[in-house]
Coordinates of C-alpha atoms in Angstrom, one line a residue:
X1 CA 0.0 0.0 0.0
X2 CA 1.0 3.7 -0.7
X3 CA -0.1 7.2 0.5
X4 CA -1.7 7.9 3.2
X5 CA -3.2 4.0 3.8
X6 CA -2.3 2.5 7.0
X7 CA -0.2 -0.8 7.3
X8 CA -2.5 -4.1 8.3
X9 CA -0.6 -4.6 10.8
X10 CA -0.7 -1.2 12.2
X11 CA -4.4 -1.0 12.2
X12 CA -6.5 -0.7 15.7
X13 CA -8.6 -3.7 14.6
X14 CA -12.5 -3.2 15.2
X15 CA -13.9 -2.6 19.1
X16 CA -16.0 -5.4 20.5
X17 CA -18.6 -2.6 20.4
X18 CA -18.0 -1.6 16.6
X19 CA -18.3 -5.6 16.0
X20 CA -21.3 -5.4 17.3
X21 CA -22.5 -3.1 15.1
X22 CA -23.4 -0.5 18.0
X23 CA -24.7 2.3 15.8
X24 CA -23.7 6.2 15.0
X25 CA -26.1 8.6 15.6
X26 CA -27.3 10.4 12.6
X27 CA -26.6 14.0 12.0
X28 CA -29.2 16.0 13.4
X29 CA -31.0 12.3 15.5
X30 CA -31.9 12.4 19.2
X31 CA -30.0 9.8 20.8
X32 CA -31.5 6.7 21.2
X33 CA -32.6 5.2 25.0
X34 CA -29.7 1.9 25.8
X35 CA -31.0 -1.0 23.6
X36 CA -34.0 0.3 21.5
X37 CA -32.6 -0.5 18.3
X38 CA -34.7 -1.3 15.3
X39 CA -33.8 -4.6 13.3
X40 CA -33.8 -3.9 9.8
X41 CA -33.4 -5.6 6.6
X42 CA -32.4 -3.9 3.3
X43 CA -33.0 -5.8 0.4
X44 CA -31.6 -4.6 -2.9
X45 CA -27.9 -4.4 -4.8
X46 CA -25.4 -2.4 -6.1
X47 CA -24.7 0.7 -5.5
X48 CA -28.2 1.8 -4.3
X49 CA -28.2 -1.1 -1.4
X50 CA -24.3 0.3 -0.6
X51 CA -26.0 3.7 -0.3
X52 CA -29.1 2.5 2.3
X53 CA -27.0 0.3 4.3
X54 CA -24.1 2.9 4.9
X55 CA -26.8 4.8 5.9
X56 CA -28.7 2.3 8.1
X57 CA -25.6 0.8 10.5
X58 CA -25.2 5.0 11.7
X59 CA -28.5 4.2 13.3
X60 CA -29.1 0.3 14.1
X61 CA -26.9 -2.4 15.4
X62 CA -29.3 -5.0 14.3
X63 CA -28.6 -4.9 10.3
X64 CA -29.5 -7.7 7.7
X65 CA -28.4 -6.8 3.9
X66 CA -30.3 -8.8 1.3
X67 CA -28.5 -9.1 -2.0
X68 CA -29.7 -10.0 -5.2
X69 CA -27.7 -12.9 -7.0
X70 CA -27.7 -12.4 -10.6
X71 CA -25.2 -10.3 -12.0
X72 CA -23.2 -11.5 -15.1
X73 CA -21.1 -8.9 -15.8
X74 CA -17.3 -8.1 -14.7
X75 CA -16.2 -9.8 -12.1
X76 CA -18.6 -11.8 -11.2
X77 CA -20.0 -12.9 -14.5
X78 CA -16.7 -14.1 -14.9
X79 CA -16.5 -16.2 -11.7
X80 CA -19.9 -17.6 -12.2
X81 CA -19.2 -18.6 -15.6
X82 CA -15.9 -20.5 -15.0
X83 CA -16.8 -21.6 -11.5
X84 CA -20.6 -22.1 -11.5
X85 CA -20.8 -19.9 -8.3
X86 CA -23.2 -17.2 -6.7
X87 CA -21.9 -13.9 -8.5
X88 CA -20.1 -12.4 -5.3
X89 CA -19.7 -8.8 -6.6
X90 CA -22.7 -6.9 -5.2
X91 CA -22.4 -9.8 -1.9
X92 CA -19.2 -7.3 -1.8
X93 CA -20.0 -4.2 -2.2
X94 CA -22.5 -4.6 0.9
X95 CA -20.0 -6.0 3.3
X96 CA -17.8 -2.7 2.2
X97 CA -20.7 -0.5 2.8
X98 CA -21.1 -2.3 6.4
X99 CA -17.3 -1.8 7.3
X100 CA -16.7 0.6 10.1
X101 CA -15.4 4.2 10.0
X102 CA -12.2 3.4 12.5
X103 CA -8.8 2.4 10.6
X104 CA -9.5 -1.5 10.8
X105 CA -13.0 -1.4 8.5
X106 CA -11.9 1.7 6.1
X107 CA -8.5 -0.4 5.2
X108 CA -10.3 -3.2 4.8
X109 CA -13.0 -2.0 2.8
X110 CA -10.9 -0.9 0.2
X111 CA -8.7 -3.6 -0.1
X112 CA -12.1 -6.1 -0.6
X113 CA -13.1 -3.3 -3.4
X114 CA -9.8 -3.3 -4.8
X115 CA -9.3 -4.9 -8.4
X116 CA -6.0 -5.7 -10.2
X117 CA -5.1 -4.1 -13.1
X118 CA -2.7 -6.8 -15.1
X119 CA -2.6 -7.8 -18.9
X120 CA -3.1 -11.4 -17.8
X121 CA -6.2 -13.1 -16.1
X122 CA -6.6 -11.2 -13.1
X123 CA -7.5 -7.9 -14.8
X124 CA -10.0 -6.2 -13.1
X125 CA -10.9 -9.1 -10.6
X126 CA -11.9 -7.3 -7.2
X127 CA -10.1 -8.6 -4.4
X128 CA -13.1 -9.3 -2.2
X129 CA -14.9 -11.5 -4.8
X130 CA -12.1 -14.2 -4.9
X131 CA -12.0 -14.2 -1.0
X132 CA -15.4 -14.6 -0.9
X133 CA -15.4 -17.3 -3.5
X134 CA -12.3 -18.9 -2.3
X135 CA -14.6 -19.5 1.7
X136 CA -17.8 -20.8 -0.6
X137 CA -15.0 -23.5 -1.7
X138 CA -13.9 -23.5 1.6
X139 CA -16.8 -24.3 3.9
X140 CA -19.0 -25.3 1.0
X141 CA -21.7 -22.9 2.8
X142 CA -22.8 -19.7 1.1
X143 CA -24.0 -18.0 4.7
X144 CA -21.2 -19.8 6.7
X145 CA -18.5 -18.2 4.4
X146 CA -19.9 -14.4 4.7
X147 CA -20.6 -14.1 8.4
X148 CA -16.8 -15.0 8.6
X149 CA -15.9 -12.5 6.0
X150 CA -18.1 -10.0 7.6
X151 CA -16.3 -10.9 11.3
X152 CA -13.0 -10.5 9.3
X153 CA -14.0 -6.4 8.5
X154 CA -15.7 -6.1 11.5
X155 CA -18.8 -5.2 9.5
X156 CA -21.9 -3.5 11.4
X157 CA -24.6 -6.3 10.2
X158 CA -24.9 -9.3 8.3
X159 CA -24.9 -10.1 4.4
X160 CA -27.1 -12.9 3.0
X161 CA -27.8 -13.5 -1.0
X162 CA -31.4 -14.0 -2.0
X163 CA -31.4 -16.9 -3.4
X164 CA -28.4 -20.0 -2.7
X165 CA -27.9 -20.2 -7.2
X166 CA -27.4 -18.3 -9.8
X167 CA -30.3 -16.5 -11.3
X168 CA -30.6 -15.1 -14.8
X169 CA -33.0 -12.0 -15.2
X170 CA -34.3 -11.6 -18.1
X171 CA -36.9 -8.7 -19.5
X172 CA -39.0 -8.1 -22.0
X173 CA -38.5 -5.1 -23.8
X174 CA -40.7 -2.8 -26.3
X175 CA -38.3 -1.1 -28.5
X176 CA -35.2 -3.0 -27.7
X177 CA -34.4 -2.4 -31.7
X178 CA -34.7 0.9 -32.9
X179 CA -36.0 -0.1 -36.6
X180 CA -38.4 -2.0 -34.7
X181 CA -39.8 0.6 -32.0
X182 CA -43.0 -1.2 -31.3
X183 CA -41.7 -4.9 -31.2
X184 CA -41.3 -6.4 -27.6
X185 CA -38.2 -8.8 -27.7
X186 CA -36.8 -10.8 -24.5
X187 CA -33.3 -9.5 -23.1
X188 CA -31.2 -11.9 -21.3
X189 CA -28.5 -10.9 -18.9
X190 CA -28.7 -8.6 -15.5
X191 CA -26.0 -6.2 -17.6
X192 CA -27.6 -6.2 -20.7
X193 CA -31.0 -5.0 -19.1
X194 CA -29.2 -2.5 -17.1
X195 CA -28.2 -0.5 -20.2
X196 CA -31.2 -1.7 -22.4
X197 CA -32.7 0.5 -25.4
X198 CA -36.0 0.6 -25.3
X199 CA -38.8 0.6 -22.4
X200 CA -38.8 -2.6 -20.2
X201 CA -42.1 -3.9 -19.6
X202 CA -41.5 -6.7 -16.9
X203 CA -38.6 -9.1 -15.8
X204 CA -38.5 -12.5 -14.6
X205 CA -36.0 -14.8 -13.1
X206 CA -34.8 -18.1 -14.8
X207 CA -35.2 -20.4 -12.8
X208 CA -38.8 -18.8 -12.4
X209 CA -39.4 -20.3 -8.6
X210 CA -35.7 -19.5 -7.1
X211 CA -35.6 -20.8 -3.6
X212 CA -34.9 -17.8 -1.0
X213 CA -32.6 -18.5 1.8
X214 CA -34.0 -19.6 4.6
X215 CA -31.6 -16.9 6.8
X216 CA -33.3 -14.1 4.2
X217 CA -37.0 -15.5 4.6
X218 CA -35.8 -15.6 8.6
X219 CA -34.8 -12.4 8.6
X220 CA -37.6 -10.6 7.0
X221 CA -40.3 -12.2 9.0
X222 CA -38.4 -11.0 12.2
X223 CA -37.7 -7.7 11.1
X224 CA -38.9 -4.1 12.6
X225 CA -38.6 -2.8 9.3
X226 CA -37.7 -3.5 5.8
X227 CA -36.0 -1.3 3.1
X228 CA -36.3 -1.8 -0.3
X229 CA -34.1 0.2 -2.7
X230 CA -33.1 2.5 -3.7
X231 CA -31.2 1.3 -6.9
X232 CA -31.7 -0.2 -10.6
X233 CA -35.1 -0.3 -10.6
X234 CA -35.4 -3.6 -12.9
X235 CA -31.8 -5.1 -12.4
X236 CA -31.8 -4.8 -8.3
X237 CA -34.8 -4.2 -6.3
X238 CA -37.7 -6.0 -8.3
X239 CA -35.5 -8.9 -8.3
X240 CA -36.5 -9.7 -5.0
X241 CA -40.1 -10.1 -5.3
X242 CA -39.8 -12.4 -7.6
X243 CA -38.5 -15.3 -5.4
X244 CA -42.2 -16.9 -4.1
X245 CA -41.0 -17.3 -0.3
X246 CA -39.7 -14.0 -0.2
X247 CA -42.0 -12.2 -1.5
X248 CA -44.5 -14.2 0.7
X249 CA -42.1 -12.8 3.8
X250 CA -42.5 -9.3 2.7
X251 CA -46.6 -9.9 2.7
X252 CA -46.4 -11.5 5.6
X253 CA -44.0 -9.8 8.1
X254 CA -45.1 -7.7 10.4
X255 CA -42.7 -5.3 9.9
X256 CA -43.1 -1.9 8.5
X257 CA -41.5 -1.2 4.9
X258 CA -40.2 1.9 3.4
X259 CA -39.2 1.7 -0.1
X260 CA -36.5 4.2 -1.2
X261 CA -36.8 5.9 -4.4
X262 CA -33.7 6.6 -6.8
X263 CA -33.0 10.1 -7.2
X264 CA -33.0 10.3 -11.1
X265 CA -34.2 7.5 -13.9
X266 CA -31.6 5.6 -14.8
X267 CA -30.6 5.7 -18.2
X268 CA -31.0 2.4 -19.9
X269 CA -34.0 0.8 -17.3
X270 CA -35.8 3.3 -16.1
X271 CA -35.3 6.6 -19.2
X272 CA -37.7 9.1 -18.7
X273 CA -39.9 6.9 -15.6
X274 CA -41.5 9.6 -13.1
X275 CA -41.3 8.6 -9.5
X276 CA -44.9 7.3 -9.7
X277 CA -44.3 5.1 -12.4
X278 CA -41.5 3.3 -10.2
X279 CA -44.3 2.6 -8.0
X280 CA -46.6 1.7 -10.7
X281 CA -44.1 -1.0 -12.6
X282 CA -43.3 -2.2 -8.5
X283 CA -47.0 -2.8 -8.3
X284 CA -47.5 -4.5 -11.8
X285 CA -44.6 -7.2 -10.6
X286 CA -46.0 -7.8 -6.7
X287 CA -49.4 -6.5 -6.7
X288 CA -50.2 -8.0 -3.2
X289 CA -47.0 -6.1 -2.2
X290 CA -47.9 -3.4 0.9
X291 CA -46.1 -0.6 2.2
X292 CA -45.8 1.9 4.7
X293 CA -43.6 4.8 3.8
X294 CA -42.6 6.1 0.2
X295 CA -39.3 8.1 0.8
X296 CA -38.2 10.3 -1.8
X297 CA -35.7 13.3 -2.2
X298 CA -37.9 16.4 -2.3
X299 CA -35.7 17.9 -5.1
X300 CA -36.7 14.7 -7.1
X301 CA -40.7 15.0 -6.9
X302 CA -41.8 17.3 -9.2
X303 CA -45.5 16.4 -8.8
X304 CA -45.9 15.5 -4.9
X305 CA -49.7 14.9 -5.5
X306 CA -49.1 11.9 -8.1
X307 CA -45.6 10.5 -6.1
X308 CA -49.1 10.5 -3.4
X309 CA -52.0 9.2 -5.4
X310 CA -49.4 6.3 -6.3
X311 CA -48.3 5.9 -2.7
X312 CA -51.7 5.4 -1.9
X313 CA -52.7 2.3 -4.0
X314 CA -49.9 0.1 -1.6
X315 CA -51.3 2.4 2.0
X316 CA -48.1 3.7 2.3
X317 CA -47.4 7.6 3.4
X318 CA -45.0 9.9 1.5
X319 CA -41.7 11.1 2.9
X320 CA -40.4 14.2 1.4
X321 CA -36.7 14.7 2.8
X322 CA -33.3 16.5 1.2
X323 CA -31.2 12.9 1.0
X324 CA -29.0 13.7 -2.4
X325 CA -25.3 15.0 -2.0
X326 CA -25.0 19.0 -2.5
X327 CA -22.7 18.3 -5.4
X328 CA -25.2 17.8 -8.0
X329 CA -24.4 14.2 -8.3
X330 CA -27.5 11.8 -8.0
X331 CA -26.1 10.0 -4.8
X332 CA -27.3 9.9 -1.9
X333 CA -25.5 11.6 1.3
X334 CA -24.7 9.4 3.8
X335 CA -25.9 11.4 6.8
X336 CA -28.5 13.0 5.3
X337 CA -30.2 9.7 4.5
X338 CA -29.2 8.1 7.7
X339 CA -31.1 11.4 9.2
X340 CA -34.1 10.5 7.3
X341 CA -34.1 6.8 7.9
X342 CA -34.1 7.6 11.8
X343 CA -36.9 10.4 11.1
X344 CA -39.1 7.7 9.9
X345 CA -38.6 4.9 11.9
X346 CA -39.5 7.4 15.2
X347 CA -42.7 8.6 13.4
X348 CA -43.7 5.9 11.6
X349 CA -42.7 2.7 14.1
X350 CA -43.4 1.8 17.4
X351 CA -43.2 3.9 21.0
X352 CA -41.1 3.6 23.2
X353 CA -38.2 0.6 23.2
X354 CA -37.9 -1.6 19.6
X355 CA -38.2 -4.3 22.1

């Protein structure tokens, strides 16, 4: 290592406490009374689930990520196709998200998202994927392998994949050919749709009946509340309704849910899609789905009155809150979205103690 990175062996490794996943307080959050801490579970991938749960472990101890198992691109698609694994890469990205902010779980953070740069076969492989990889051949046990990863980073919560194989989405797409604007043709590949011409209608897994992991179904009927999104719309969050026992979980938790909204369309997926019409291409793939809470960047609502007709058809409320970086970029600020997170679990969940 070079610059201003710390040596491994010079690093404070991770607190008992900061093991534990004992939680930041949001910028701008009262504190919180000793032990009522919400348990949540983020479902979702990519860079929108790294956003939500960077966010979440500043204000819970008690963290669950999700992930969504069927990228083929990179990395990943690479490891999947020569070793018939799970695609590890967004499994990754979540246990860097849930590393803490001391020495020990910012070093190791980057060094799982770091990727060699060679002229032979290890160009561009991240460094976290093979570890994770390398424990799956290990232990031979997908949940076994990263609780023991996330122990090693001292992450603040737990990382479980959907589904225990690999899952292929595919959509269908009207105007995937421009000479042929009005022809719907079938896309194949979690990459491919993410950068897809056209409109995409629906999606579906292959196998069509994935099973869910038990841990995941677990972990969702146990919950406090469940997040869902924000990120690629088709690619990442709708994904996970379409894995039968996991979407029965999500209808049949107790737990409160909030779904995230991006803070732009995504070019590719979701071109030109208005808030509401996430919510309306959610409902059209789970329409027994229910929710809570809608939260959205105020900045990014143009038409509050739609984003709350839309809202409505699922019973859930609107939440209107700055959560976007002042930069201009359509991220999400850390704080700010821890801030309104916390904001909604006080008003919208229980009194008192979580438990």
């Amino acid at each position: 290592m070079t610059g201003r990175t710390p040596r491994l062996g010079r690093l404070r490794r991770a607190t008992p406490q900061a093991r534990a996943g004992r939680p930041v307080e949001a910028r701008g959050a009262r504190p919180r009374r000793r032990g009522a801490q919400p348990k949540v579970v983020a479902l979702g991938g990519g860079m929108g689930l790294s956003a939500s749960l960077a966010a979440l472990r500043r204000i819970t101890g008690d963290l669950t990520a999700v992930v969504t198992v069927a990228d083929d691109g990179g990395s990943s698609g690479r490891l999947r196709d020569e070793l018939g694994v799970l695609p590890p890469g967004d499994l990754r990205k979540a246990l860097a998200a849930l590393c803490g902010d001391d020495d020990w779980g910012q070093t190791w953070a980057r060094v799982i998202q770091h990727r060699f740069q060679s002229k032979g076969d290890l160009h561009e492989h991240a460094v976290g994927n093979l570890l994770i990889v390398a424990l799956w051949e290990q232990l031979g046990d997908h949940v076994q392998a990263l609780d023991l990863v996330g122990r090693l980073l001292g992450a603040h919560g737990r990382v479980l994949p959907m589904s225990a194989v690999p899952l292929e989405l595919q959509a269908l797409v009207r105007g995937h050919d421009p000479e042929r604007p009005e022809d719907v043709d079938t896309v194949r590949g979690q990459a491919t749709v993410a950068l897809t011409p056209g409109e995409v209608q629906t999606v579906h897994l292959v196998p069509h009946d994935p099973p869910a992991v038990p841990e995941a179904v677990a972990a969702v009927l146990d919950a406090d509340w469940v997040v869902l999104g924000p990120g690629s719309w088709f690619s990442s969050v709708i994904p996970h309704l379409l894995v039968p026992e996991l979407l029965d979980a999500l209808t049949e938790t107790k737990a409160r849910r909030v779904l995230s909204l991006n803070l732009a369309p995504q070019p590719g997926e979701t071109e030109g899609f208005s808030p509401q019409r996430h919510l309306e291409v959610l409902g059209r793939h789970a329409p027994k789905l229910a929710l809570d809470v809608v939260l959205a960047d105020e900045a990014a609502v143009p038409d509050r009155d739609l984003l709350t007709d839309a809202a409505k058809r699922f019973g859930a409320a609107v939440e209107l809150a700055p959560v976007a970086r002042t930069d201009g970029s359509p991220r999400h600020d850390t704080e700010l979205l821890a801030a309104a997170y916390d904001r909604i679990f006080r008003m919208h969940g229980r009194i008192g103690p979580w438990r």
